[in-house]
């Protein structure tokens, strides 16, 4: 029985109870490989189109042969089927990935999630409930992530890993060298093609710095290909060590080297890479002198590749036994589809219901704001890839990337426009450590003081525009990305006096992150992303909050609402695990299209919000936030000359 049959059985179970004992409920495992934890969560997929009767199904099937479905797929997090391993996946400043620990943690999370699923199956079978069948596994990963692997597809070492968290001096200098080499016009054109500025957080300067470093000679010679975390996992699981496992357009786009308009490695970025002296020196074989050969092939995240459609095989390509065959018997079935990884930002948008792409424009005025370890503001926009115009800087849709923002490929039909901060929730964690507020009691007490301070000085009708703490912070603990993308940026606190308290510093930390996100939102509003819905004015824009740091902190949400002059909502369906939910939704949408016979059709991820909590913007705070952003910008201007800025 294939996954389509399972889906049909799930849909008709209400009408045909006699087949109940034969049915299996479809389960998707979503892996979230984050910078501060690894998680695997089980989601139940309620049929393909979420209908409750065969009549509804037949009606939609007959009318959806050449267009996207009108109903998005439905997934529900399975209670108790989730396992999380907290860990620091990346090393701050160097950006190196603790790759072996990350890969082990992913496997361990699947081990535990499967154990929990077996236990649930046993309990429900005893009472006559239907069983479960895993139909797919997919990933979200922190991005950028690239890992050098050898000819067997195994990581060669932590030194040969790259991530978004890089702010090393040698990489910052490499950015300056590239700027000098390209000049302003070529830099601008590169930005418009890749959707990413030249910055230490992206792959090109990190790769060049790696290969130019003589200390890396030994490990560089071992590298056969640069891969992503998800592709390394898939290579291991399907037992094809010599296969050039592709990576998704989404993960490739976050490297800053993908032409997001035609989904190919950018010609100029590739040329800069392949002409690096280190690349030529460490190339493999007489004919392998092109650096681009070190980069993996690319396909969409849901590409129907034969070796990803039949679960885990019993044997590896070399004839040896596949250790995962006995370890994960639930994944032996030919009904299990494996999916390539997607960027965590993409998953967070879709999971928080900000991935809409219909002509009504709902996705465009729902703006996703995520604060976890990092922070970001993003909107998902429809934009199909154009294979026939690889050199274009702007397509007929008129999308031009504003300086200070990024534009990444989501899949073949969508892009993600927005901005990100390397430090979001990490700023609060740093402050808790610095101020000795590690216990929940002391931290909560501090937040109570900060809340009173904010309410008294900023949100009352007679509030003043000056900061209640007198302290201003620049939150670039790990460097700056949006909106300035200044190389070598560092954090700064100004305004300390003898009267400064822990609450004053904590207030400045919370405020500083919101102010930087506010700059991103301003740029998005300037290009009209929050007003694209026809007939809707700017007052109808809404911010959808995701990420534990934001969802668990009501003061931060109030600050966000007041700074942006937009309401902030938490969606009940995505509360807690929006990123992994986004993975499940994307996979369910792909399975839906395969079932309908439209594997390349556009999926509709526009879902109604289930508002669990709404924070209304307070107009009385507007003047305070306008003054605060001006003060912070002045501080950045004053101290940026000390950063050895590479602008």
Coordinates of C-alpha atoms in Angstrom, one line a residue:
X1 CA 0.0 0.0 0.0
X2 CA 1.5 3.4 -1.0
X3 CA 1.1 6.6 0.9
X4 CA -1.7 7.7 -1.4
X5 CA -3.7 4.6 -0.3
X6 CA -3.1 5.4 3.4
X7 CA -4.3 8.9 2.8
X8 CA -7.5 7.7 1.1
X9 CA -8.2 5.3 4.0
X10 CA -7.7 8.1 6.5
X11 CA -10.2 10.3 4.6
X12 CA -12.9 7.6 4.3
X13 CA -12.6 6.1 7.7
X14 CA -15.7 8.0 9.0
X15 CA -17.9 6.4 6.2
X16 CA -16.3 2.9 6.2
X17 CA -15.7 1.9 9.8
X18 CA -15.3 -1.8 8.8
X19 CA -11.8 -1.0 7.5
X20 CA -10.7 0.7 10.7
X21 CA -8.4 -2.1 11.9
X22 CA -6.6 -1.9 8.5
X23 CA -5.9 1.8 8.6
X24 CA -2.7 3.6 9.6
X25 CA -2.7 7.2 10.5
X26 CA -0.1 9.2 8.6
X27 CA 2.8 10.7 10.6
X28 CA 5.4 13.2 9.6
X29 CA 8.6 13.5 11.6
X30 CA 10.0 17.1 11.6
X31 CA 13.6 17.6 12.6
X32 CA 14.5 21.1 13.8
X33 CA 18.3 21.5 13.9
X34 CA 18.7 24.8 15.6
X35 CA 21.6 26.7 17.0
X36 CA 20.6 26.1 20.6
X37 CA 18.8 22.8 20.4
X38 CA 18.0 19.7 18.3
X39 CA 14.4 18.5 18.2
X40 CA 12.3 15.8 16.5
X41 CA 8.5 16.1 16.6
X42 CA 5.8 13.9 15.3
X43 CA 2.9 15.4 13.4
X44 CA -0.2 13.6 12.3
X45 CA -1.3 14.5 8.7
X46 CA -5.1 14.5 8.5
X47 CA -5.6 13.3 5.0
X48 CA -4.1 15.1 2.1
X49 CA -6.7 17.9 1.8
X50 CA -8.2 17.7 5.2
X51 CA -11.7 16.8 4.0
X52 CA -13.9 14.5 6.1
X53 CA -15.9 12.7 3.3
X54 CA -15.1 10.9 0.1
X55 CA -17.6 13.1 -1.7
X56 CA -15.6 16.2 -0.9
X57 CA -12.4 14.4 -1.9
X58 CA -13.7 13.3 -5.3
X59 CA -15.0 16.8 -6.0
X60 CA -11.7 18.5 -5.3
X61 CA -9.7 15.8 -7.1
X62 CA -11.6 16.3 -10.3
X63 CA -11.0 20.0 -10.3
X64 CA -7.4 20.2 -9.2
X65 CA -5.6 18.5 -12.0
X66 CA -3.7 21.6 -13.1
X67 CA -3.8 24.1 -10.3
X68 CA -3.0 24.3 -6.6
X69 CA -5.5 23.0 -4.1
X70 CA -7.9 25.4 -2.5
X71 CA -7.4 23.9 0.9
X72 CA -4.0 23.7 2.6
X73 CA -2.9 20.5 4.3
X74 CA -3.6 20.0 7.9
X75 CA -1.2 18.7 10.5
X76 CA -1.4 18.3 14.2
X77 CA 1.4 18.0 16.7
X78 CA 1.2 14.6 18.3
X79 CA 1.0 14.9 22.1
X80 CA 4.1 13.4 23.7
X81 CA 5.9 12.6 20.4
X82 CA 8.7 15.0 20.7
X83 CA 12.2 15.0 22.0
X84 CA 14.6 17.9 22.4
X85 CA 18.4 18.0 23.1
X86 CA 19.6 21.4 24.2
X87 CA 23.0 22.2 22.9
X88 CA 25.1 25.0 21.5
X89 CA 25.4 23.9 17.8
X90 CA 27.6 26.7 16.7
X91 CA 30.7 28.4 18.2
X92 CA 30.2 32.2 18.5
X93 CA 32.4 34.4 16.4
X94 CA 34.2 31.6 14.6
X95 CA 30.9 30.3 13.3
X96 CA 32.2 26.7 13.4
X97 CA 29.6 24.0 13.8
X98 CA 30.0 21.3 16.4
X99 CA 29.1 18.9 13.6
X100 CA 29.7 15.5 15.1
X101 CA 27.6 16.4 18.2
X102 CA 24.9 17.8 16.0
X103 CA 24.7 14.7 13.8
X104 CA 24.6 12.5 16.9
X105 CA 21.9 14.6 18.5
X106 CA 19.7 14.3 15.4
X107 CA 20.0 10.5 15.5
X108 CA 19.3 10.4 19.2
X109 CA 16.2 12.6 18.8
X110 CA 14.8 10.3 16.2
X111 CA 15.6 7.3 18.5
X112 CA 13.6 8.8 21.3
X113 CA 10.7 10.0 19.1
X114 CA 10.4 6.5 17.6
X115 CA 10.4 5.0 21.1
X116 CA 7.6 7.3 22.1
X117 CA 5.6 6.6 19.0
X118 CA 5.9 2.8 19.5
X119 CA 4.7 3.2 23.1
X120 CA 1.7 5.3 21.8
X121 CA 0.9 2.8 19.2
X122 CA 0.9 -0.1 21.7
X123 CA -1.5 1.9 24.0
X124 CA -3.9 2.8 21.3
X125 CA -4.0 -0.6 19.6
X126 CA -5.0 -2.1 23.0
X127 CA -8.2 0.1 23.0
X128 CA -9.0 -0.6 19.3
X129 CA -7.6 2.6 17.9
X130 CA -5.9 2.7 14.5
X131 CA -2.1 2.5 14.3
X132 CA 0.4 5.0 12.8
X133 CA 2.6 4.9 9.7
X134 CA 5.4 7.3 9.3
X135 CA 5.1 8.7 5.7
X136 CA 7.9 11.3 5.7
X137 CA 10.8 12.9 7.5
X138 CA 12.1 16.4 6.8
X139 CA 14.4 19.0 8.3
X140 CA 14.7 22.6 9.1
X141 CA 18.3 23.8 9.9
X142 CA 20.0 26.9 11.0
X143 CA 21.3 28.7 8.0
X144 CA 23.9 29.3 6.7
X145 CA 25.4 25.9 7.3
X146 CA 28.1 24.2 5.2
X147 CA 30.2 21.2 6.1
X148 CA 33.3 19.9 4.3
X149 CA 32.9 16.1 3.6
X150 CA 35.3 13.5 2.3
X151 CA 34.8 11.0 -0.6
X152 CA 32.7 8.9 1.8
X153 CA 30.4 11.8 2.6
X154 CA 31.7 12.2 6.2
X155 CA 32.7 15.5 7.8
X156 CA 36.4 16.1 7.8
X157 CA 36.4 18.1 11.0
X158 CA 34.9 21.1 12.8
X159 CA 37.5 23.5 11.3
X160 CA 35.9 22.8 7.9
X161 CA 32.4 24.0 8.8
X162 CA 30.7 27.4 8.1
X163 CA 27.7 29.1 9.6
X164 CA 25.8 32.3 9.9
X165 CA 27.4 33.0 13.3
X166 CA 30.8 33.9 11.8
X167 CA 32.4 37.3 12.7
X168 CA 36.1 36.4 12.5
X169 CA 38.6 39.0 11.7
X170 CA 40.1 37.1 8.7
X171 CA 36.6 36.7 7.2
X172 CA 35.8 40.4 7.7
X173 CA 39.1 41.3 5.9
X174 CA 38.2 38.9 3.1
X175 CA 34.9 40.8 2.7
X176 CA 36.9 44.0 2.3
X177 CA 39.2 42.4 -0.2
X178 CA 36.2 41.3 -2.3
X179 CA 34.6 44.7 -2.1
X180 CA 37.8 46.3 -3.4
X181 CA 38.0 43.7 -6.2
X182 CA 34.4 44.0 -7.4
X183 CA 33.7 47.7 -6.9
X184 CA 30.3 49.3 -6.1
X185 CA 28.4 48.5 -9.3
X186 CA 29.3 44.8 -9.4
X187 CA 28.6 44.5 -5.6
X188 CA 25.2 46.0 -6.2
X189 CA 24.5 43.6 -9.0
X190 CA 25.7 40.6 -7.0
X191 CA 23.4 41.7 -4.1
X192 CA 20.4 41.8 -6.5
X193 CA 21.1 38.4 -7.9
X194 CA 21.9 36.5 -4.7
X195 CA 19.6 38.5 -2.4
X196 CA 22.5 38.8 0.1
X197 CA 25.1 41.5 0.8
X198 CA 28.8 40.7 1.0
X199 CA 29.2 39.9 4.7
X200 CA 31.0 37.5 7.0
X201 CA 27.8 35.7 7.8
X202 CA 27.7 34.2 4.2
X203 CA 29.6 31.4 2.6
X204 CA 31.8 33.1 -0.1
X205 CA 34.1 35.1 2.2
X206 CA 34.2 32.2 4.7
X207 CA 35.2 29.8 2.0
X208 CA 37.9 32.0 0.6
X209 CA 39.3 32.7 4.0
X210 CA 39.3 29.0 4.8
X211 CA 41.2 28.0 1.7
X212 CA 43.7 30.9 1.9
X213 CA 44.6 29.9 5.5
X214 CA 47.8 27.8 5.4
X215 CA 46.8 26.2 8.7
X216 CA 43.9 24.5 6.8
X217 CA 46.1 22.8 4.2
X218 CA 45.8 19.3 5.6
X219 CA 42.0 19.4 6.2
X220 CA 41.3 21.2 2.9
X221 CA 42.9 18.4 0.9
X222 CA 40.4 15.9 2.4
X223 CA 37.4 17.9 1.3
X224 CA 35.6 16.3 -1.7
X225 CA 32.4 18.4 -1.4
X226 CA 30.7 21.0 0.8
X227 CA 27.4 19.7 2.1
X228 CA 24.7 20.7 4.6
X229 CA 23.7 19.1 7.8
X230 CA 20.5 17.6 6.4
X231 CA 22.1 16.2 3.3
X232 CA 24.9 14.5 5.4
X233 CA 22.2 12.9 7.5
X234 CA 20.3 11.7 4.4
X235 CA 23.5 10.4 2.8
X236 CA 24.1 8.3 5.9
X237 CA 20.6 7.0 6.2
X238 CA 20.1 5.8 2.6
X239 CA 23.6 4.2 2.6
X240 CA 25.0 6.0 -0.5
X241 CA 28.4 7.4 0.7
X242 CA 29.6 8.1 -2.8
X243 CA 26.4 9.8 -3.9
X244 CA 26.6 13.6 -4.5
X245 CA 23.6 14.3 -2.3
X246 CA 21.9 17.6 -3.5
X247 CA 21.0 20.4 -1.1
X248 CA 17.7 22.4 -1.4
X249 CA 17.3 25.7 -3.1
X250 CA 16.4 27.1 0.3
X251 CA 19.7 26.0 2.1
X252 CA 21.7 27.1 -0.9
X253 CA 20.1 30.5 -1.0
X254 CA 21.2 31.2 2.6
X255 CA 24.8 30.8 1.6
X256 CA 24.6 34.0 -0.4
X257 CA 26.0 32.3 -3.5
X258 CA 22.7 31.3 -5.2
X259 CA 21.1 33.4 -7.9
X260 CA 17.7 33.3 -6.3
X261 CA 16.0 34.3 -9.6
X262 CA 17.0 31.2 -11.6
X263 CA 18.2 28.9 -8.7
X264 CA 21.7 28.3 -10.0
X265 CA 25.0 29.0 -8.3
X266 CA 25.7 32.6 -9.2
X267 CA 28.3 32.8 -12.0
X268 CA 30.3 35.6 -10.5
X269 CA 30.3 34.2 -7.0
X270 CA 31.4 30.8 -8.5
X271 CA 34.2 32.4 -10.4
X272 CA 35.5 34.2 -7.4
X273 CA 35.4 30.9 -5.5
X274 CA 37.0 28.8 -8.2
X275 CA 39.8 31.2 -9.0
X276 CA 41.0 31.3 -5.4
X277 CA 44.6 30.1 -5.2
X278 CA 43.7 27.7 -2.4
X279 CA 41.0 26.0 -4.5
X280 CA 43.4 25.3 -7.3
X281 CA 46.1 24.0 -4.9
X282 CA 43.8 21.6 -3.1
X283 CA 41.7 20.4 -6.1
X284 CA 41.3 16.6 -6.6
X285 CA 42.6 15.0 -9.8
X286 CA 43.9 16.4 -13.0
X287 CA 40.6 17.5 -14.5
X288 CA 39.1 18.8 -11.2
X289 CA 40.3 22.3 -11.2
X290 CA 37.0 24.1 -10.9
X291 CA 36.0 25.3 -7.5
X292 CA 32.3 25.0 -8.4
X293 CA 32.8 21.2 -8.3
X294 CA 33.2 21.5 -4.6
X295 CA 29.7 22.9 -4.3
X296 CA 26.8 20.4 -4.2
X297 CA 24.1 20.0 -6.8
X298 CA 20.7 21.7 -6.0
X299 CA 17.1 20.7 -6.3
X300 CA 13.9 21.8 -4.6
X301 CA 13.5 20.5 -1.0
X302 CA 10.7 18.1 -2.2
X303 CA 12.3 16.8 -5.3
X304 CA 11.1 13.2 -5.9
X305 CA 14.5 11.6 -6.1
X306 CA 14.4 7.8 -6.3
X307 CA 16.8 7.2 -3.4
X308 CA 14.6 9.4 -1.1
X309 CA 11.3 7.8 -1.8
X310 CA 11.6 4.3 -0.4
X311 CA 12.6 4.7 3.2
X312 CA 15.9 3.3 4.6
X313 CA 17.4 0.4 2.6
X314 CA 18.8 -2.7 4.4
X315 CA 22.2 -2.4 2.6
X316 CA 24.6 0.3 1.7
X317 CA 25.8 0.8 -1.8
X318 CA 29.0 -1.2 -1.0
X319 CA 27.0 -4.2 0.1
X320 CA 27.5 -3.7 3.8
X321 CA 24.6 -3.7 6.2
X322 CA 22.9 -0.4 6.9
X323 CA 23.0 0.2 10.6
X324 CA 19.9 2.3 10.5
X325 CA 17.8 -0.6 9.1
X326 CA 17.6 -2.4 12.5
X327 CA 17.8 0.8 14.5
X328 CA 14.7 2.4 12.9
X329 CA 12.4 -0.4 11.7
X330 CA 9.5 2.1 11.2
X331 CA 11.5 3.7 8.4
X332 CA 12.1 0.5 6.5
X333 CA 8.8 1.0 4.6
X334 CA 8.7 2.0 1.0
X335 CA 6.0 4.4 2.0
X336 CA 8.5 6.7 3.9
X337 CA 9.6 9.7 1.9
X338 CA 12.8 11.6 2.9
X339 CA 13.0 15.3 2.3
X340 CA 15.9 17.7 1.9
X341 CA 16.4 20.4 4.5
X342 CA 15.0 23.9 4.4
X343 CA 16.1 27.1 6.2
X344 CA 14.7 27.6 9.7
X345 CA 13.4 31.0 8.7
X346 CA 11.3 29.5 5.9
X347 CA 9.9 26.9 8.3
X348 CA 9.1 29.5 11.0
X349 CA 7.2 31.7 8.5
X350 CA 5.1 28.8 7.2
X351 CA 4.6 27.3 10.6
X352 CA 3.4 30.6 12.0
X353 CA 1.0 31.0 9.0
X354 CA 2.9 33.7 7.3
X355 CA 3.6 31.7 4.1
X356 CA 0.5 32.6 2.2
X357 CA 0.8 33.1 -1.5
X358 CA -2.8 33.6 -2.8
X359 CA -3.8 36.6 -4.9
X360 CA -5.6 38.0 -1.9
X361 CA -2.2 38.7 -0.5
X362 CA -2.8 37.5 3.1
X363 CA 0.8 36.4 3.4
X364 CA 2.1 39.8 2.4
X365 CA 0.5 41.7 5.3
X366 CA 1.1 39.0 7.9
X367 CA 4.7 39.7 8.9
X368 CA 6.5 36.9 10.8
X369 CA 8.6 38.1 13.7
X370 CA 10.8 35.4 15.3
X371 CA 13.0 35.8 18.4
X372 CA 14.8 32.7 19.4
X373 CA 18.6 32.7 19.9
X374 CA 18.7 35.0 16.9
X375 CA 15.9 37.2 15.6
X376 CA 14.3 38.0 12.3
X377 CA 11.4 39.8 10.5
X378 CA 10.2 38.2 7.2
X379 CA 7.5 38.1 4.6
X380 CA 6.9 35.3 2.1
X381 CA 6.2 36.4 -1.4
X382 CA 5.3 34.6 -4.6
X383 CA 8.1 34.5 -7.2
X384 CA 8.7 31.6 -9.6
X385 CA 12.2 30.8 -10.6
X386 CA 13.1 31.8 -14.2
X387 CA 15.3 29.3 -15.9
X388 CA 15.5 31.5 -19.1
X389 CA 16.8 34.7 -17.5
X390 CA 19.8 33.8 -15.3
X391 CA 21.4 37.2 -15.5
X392 CA 18.4 39.4 -14.7
X393 CA 18.6 41.6 -11.7
X394 CA 14.9 42.2 -11.4
X395 CA 12.1 40.1 -12.9
X396 CA 8.7 41.2 -14.1
X397 CA 7.2 41.1 -10.6
X398 CA 9.3 44.1 -9.8
X399 CA 11.0 42.6 -6.7
X400 CA 14.2 44.5 -6.0
X401 CA 16.1 43.8 -2.8
X402 CA 16.3 47.0 -0.7
X403 CA 19.8 47.6 0.9
X404 CA 19.7 46.2 4.4
X405 CA 17.4 43.3 3.7
X406 CA 17.8 39.8 2.3
X407 CA 15.9 37.8 -0.2
X408 CA 16.2 34.0 -0.1
X409 CA 14.6 31.3 -2.2
X410 CA 12.0 29.3 -0.3
X411 CA 11.1 26.9 -3.1
X412 CA 10.6 27.0 -6.8
X413 CA 7.6 29.4 -6.4
X414 CA 8.4 31.6 -3.4
X415 CA 11.0 33.9 -1.8
X416 CA 11.5 35.2 1.7
X417 CA 12.2 38.9 2.1
X418 CA 13.3 40.3 5.4
X419 CA 16.1 40.9 7.8
X420 CA 17.8 39.1 10.7
X421 CA 19.9 39.7 13.8
X422 CA 22.5 37.3 14.9
X423 CA 21.7 38.1 18.5
X424 CA 18.0 38.1 19.7
X425 CA 17.2 36.0 22.7
X426 CA 21.0 35.5 23.1
X427 CA 21.2 39.1 24.3
X428 CA 18.9 38.4 27.2
X429 CA 20.8 35.2 28.0
X430 CA 24.0 37.1 28.0
X431 CA 22.5 39.8 30.3
X432 CA 21.2 37.1 32.7
X433 CA 24.6 35.7 33.0
X434 CA 26.3 39.0 33.4
X435 CA 23.8 40.3 36.0
X436 CA 23.7 36.9 37.9
X437 CA 20.0 36.4 37.0
X438 CA 20.3 32.7 36.0
X439 CA 17.5 31.6 38.4
X440 CA 14.0 32.0 37.1
X441 CA 12.9 33.7 40.3
X442 CA 15.6 36.5 40.0
X443 CA 15.0 36.9 36.3
X444 CA 11.2 37.2 36.7
X445 CA 11.6 39.7 39.5
X446 CA 13.9 41.8 37.3
X447 CA 11.3 41.7 34.4
X448 CA 8.6 42.9 36.8
X449 CA 10.7 46.0 37.5
X450 CA 11.4 46.5 33.8
X451 CA 7.7 46.2 33.0
X452 CA 6.8 48.8 35.6
X453 CA 9.5 51.1 34.3
X454 CA 8.3 50.7 30.8
X455 CA 4.6 51.2 31.7
X456 CA 5.3 54.3 33.8
X457 CA 7.7 56.1 31.5
X458 CA 6.7 55.0 28.0
X459 CA 3.1 54.0 27.6
X460 CA 1.1 56.4 29.8
X461 CA -0.5 59.5 28.2
X462 CA 1.9 61.8 30.0
X463 CA 5.0 59.6 29.3
X464 CA 8.2 61.3 28.3
X465 CA 10.2 60.5 25.2
X466 CA 13.5 59.8 26.9
X467 CA 14.6 56.4 28.0
X468 CA 13.4 55.3 31.4
X469 CA 16.7 53.6 32.1
X470 CA 19.0 56.3 30.6
X471 CA 20.9 53.3 29.1
X472 CA 21.3 52.6 25.4
X473 CA 22.6 49.4 23.9
X474 CA 23.8 48.3 20.5
X475 CA 23.1 44.5 20.6
X476 CA 25.8 43.3 18.2
X477 CA 27.4 40.7 20.6
X478 CA 28.1 38.4 17.6
X479 CA 28.3 41.1 14.9
X480 CA 25.7 42.9 12.8
X481 CA 23.6 41.6 10.0
X482 CA 20.5 43.6 9.1
X483 CA 20.3 46.4 8.5
X484 CA 23.8 47.8 8.3
X485 CA 25.8 44.6 7.6
X486 CA 28.9 46.3 9.0
X487 CA 31.9 44.1 9.2
X488 CA 33.5 43.6 12.7
X489 CA 30.6 45.2 14.5
X490 CA 30.5 44.8 18.3
X491 CA 28.1 45.4 21.1
X492 CA 28.1 48.6 23.2
X493 CA 26.3 49.9 26.3
X494 CA 26.2 53.7 26.9
X495 CA 24.7 55.8 29.7
X496 CA 25.9 53.8 32.8
X497 CA 26.0 55.7 36.1
X498 CA 26.3 54.9 39.8
X499 CA 22.5 54.7 39.8
X500 CA 22.2 52.1 37.0
X501 CA 20.6 48.9 38.2
X502 CA 20.2 45.4 36.8
X503 CA 16.7 46.4 35.6
X504 CA 18.0 49.4 33.7
X505 CA 20.5 47.2 31.8
X506 CA 17.9 44.5 31.2
X507 CA 15.5 47.1 29.9
X508 CA 18.2 48.4 27.5
X509 CA 18.9 44.9 26.2
X510 CA 15.2 44.2 25.5
X511 CA 14.8 47.6 23.9
X512 CA 17.9 47.3 21.7
X513 CA 16.7 44.1 20.0
X514 CA 13.3 45.6 19.3
X515 CA 14.8 48.8 17.9
X516 CA 16.9 46.8 15.4
X517 CA 13.9 44.7 14.3
X518 CA 12.0 48.0 14.0
X519 CA 14.5 49.1 11.4
X520 CA 13.9 46.0 9.4
X521 CA 10.1 46.5 9.6
X522 CA 10.5 50.1 8.4
X523 CA 12.4 48.9 5.3
X524 CA 9.7 46.2 4.6
X525 CA 7.0 48.9 4.9
X526 CA 8.8 51.2 2.6
X527 CA 8.7 48.5 -0.2
X528 CA 5.1 47.9 0.6
X529 CA 5.3 44.3 1.8
X530 CA 2.8 44.9 4.6
X531 CA 0.4 46.6 2.3
X532 CA 0.3 44.4 -0.8
X533 CA -3.2 43.0 0.0
X534 CA -5.5 44.9 -2.3
X535 CA -8.0 47.0 -0.4
X536 CA -6.1 46.8 2.9
X537 CA -4.4 49.8 4.5
X538 CA -1.3 49.7 6.7
X539 CA -3.4 49.6 9.9
X540 CA -4.4 46.1 9.0
X541 CA -0.9 44.8 9.0
X542 CA -0.3 42.3 11.7
X543 CA 2.8 40.8 13.3
X544 CA 2.8 37.1 14.1
X545 CA 5.1 36.2 16.9
X546 CA 7.1 33.0 17.0
X547 CA 10.2 31.7 18.8
X548 CA 10.2 30.8 22.5
X549 CA 12.1 34.0 23.6
X550 CA 9.3 36.2 22.1
X551 CA 6.3 34.0 22.8
X552 CA 7.2 33.6 26.5
X553 CA 7.9 37.3 27.1
X554 CA 4.8 39.5 27.2
X555 CA 6.9 42.6 27.8
X556 CA 8.9 42.0 24.6
X557 CA 5.7 41.6 22.6
X558 CA 4.3 44.8 24.0
X559 CA 7.5 46.6 23.1
X560 CA 7.3 45.1 19.6
X561 CA 3.7 46.2 19.1
X562 CA 4.5 49.8 20.3
X563 CA 7.6 50.2 18.3
X564 CA 5.9 49.0 15.1
X565 CA 2.5 50.5 15.7
X566 CA 1.0 47.1 14.7
X567 CA -0.7 44.4 16.8
X568 CA 1.2 41.3 17.7
X569 CA -0.5 37.9 17.8
X570 CA 0.4 34.4 18.8
X571 CA -1.2 31.7 16.7
X572 CA -2.6 28.9 18.8
X573 CA -1.7 26.2 16.3
X574 CA 2.0 27.2 16.1
X575 CA 2.6 28.3 19.6
X576 CA 5.8 26.6 20.9
X577 CA 7.0 24.8 17.9
X578 CA 6.3 27.0 14.9
X579 CA 9.5 26.0 13.0
X580 CA 8.9 22.2 13.1
X581 CA 5.2 22.8 12.3
X582 CA 6.4 24.6 9.2
X583 CA 8.4 21.6 8.1
X584 CA 5.4 19.4 8.6
X585 CA 3.1 21.7 6.6
X586 CA 5.6 22.0 3.7
X587 CA 6.0 18.2 3.6
X588 CA 2.3 17.6 3.8
X589 CA 1.7 20.1 1.0
X590 CA 4.2 18.2 -1.2
X591 CA 2.6 14.9 -0.5
X592 CA -0.7 16.5 -1.3
X593 CA 0.5 17.6 -4.7
X594 CA 2.0 14.2 -5.4
X595 CA -1.3 12.5 -4.5
X596 CA -3.1 14.9 -6.9
X597 CA -0.7 14.1 -9.7
X598 CA 0.8 17.7 -9.6
X599 CA 4.3 17.2 -8.1
X600 CA 5.5 20.6 -9.5
X601 CA 2.4 22.6 -8.6
X602 CA 2.3 25.5 -6.2
X603 CA 1.2 24.7 -2.7
X604 CA -1.2 26.9 -0.9
X605 CA -0.1 27.6 2.7
X606 CA -2.6 30.3 3.5
X607 CA -4.2 29.3 6.8
X608 CA -6.6 31.2 9.1
X609 CA -5.0 32.5 12.2
X610 CA -6.2 31.0 15.5
X611 CA -5.4 33.9 17.8
X612 CA -4.3 32.6 21.2
X613 CA -3.2 36.0 22.4
X614 CA -3.1 39.5 20.9
X615 CA -1.0 42.5 22.1
X616 CA -2.4 45.8 21.0
X617 CA -0.1 48.7 20.0
X618 CA -0.2 51.7 22.4
X619 CA -0.2 54.9 20.4
X620 CA 1.0 56.8 23.5
X621 CA 4.4 55.0 23.3
X622 CA 5.1 56.2 19.7
X623 CA 7.2 59.2 20.6
X624 CA 9.3 57.2 23.0
X625 CA 10.2 54.7 20.3
X626 CA 11.0 57.4 17.7
X627 CA 13.4 59.0 20.1
X628 CA 14.9 55.7 21.1
X629 CA 15.7 54.7 17.5
X630 CA 17.3 58.0 16.9
X631 CA 19.4 57.7 20.1
X632 CA 20.5 54.1 19.1
X633 CA 21.4 55.1 15.6
X634 CA 23.5 58.0 16.9
X635 CA 25.4 55.6 19.2
X636 CA 26.0 53.2 16.4
X637 CA 27.4 56.1 14.3
X638 CA 29.6 57.2 17.1
X639 CA 31.2 53.8 17.9
X640 CA 31.3 52.2 14.5
X641 CA 34.7 53.7 13.7
X642 CA 36.1 51.6 16.5
X643 CA 34.9 48.4 14.8
X644 CA 37.5 48.4 12.0
X645 CA 34.4 48.7 9.8
X646 CA 34.8 47.1 6.4
X647 CA 32.3 49.4 4.7

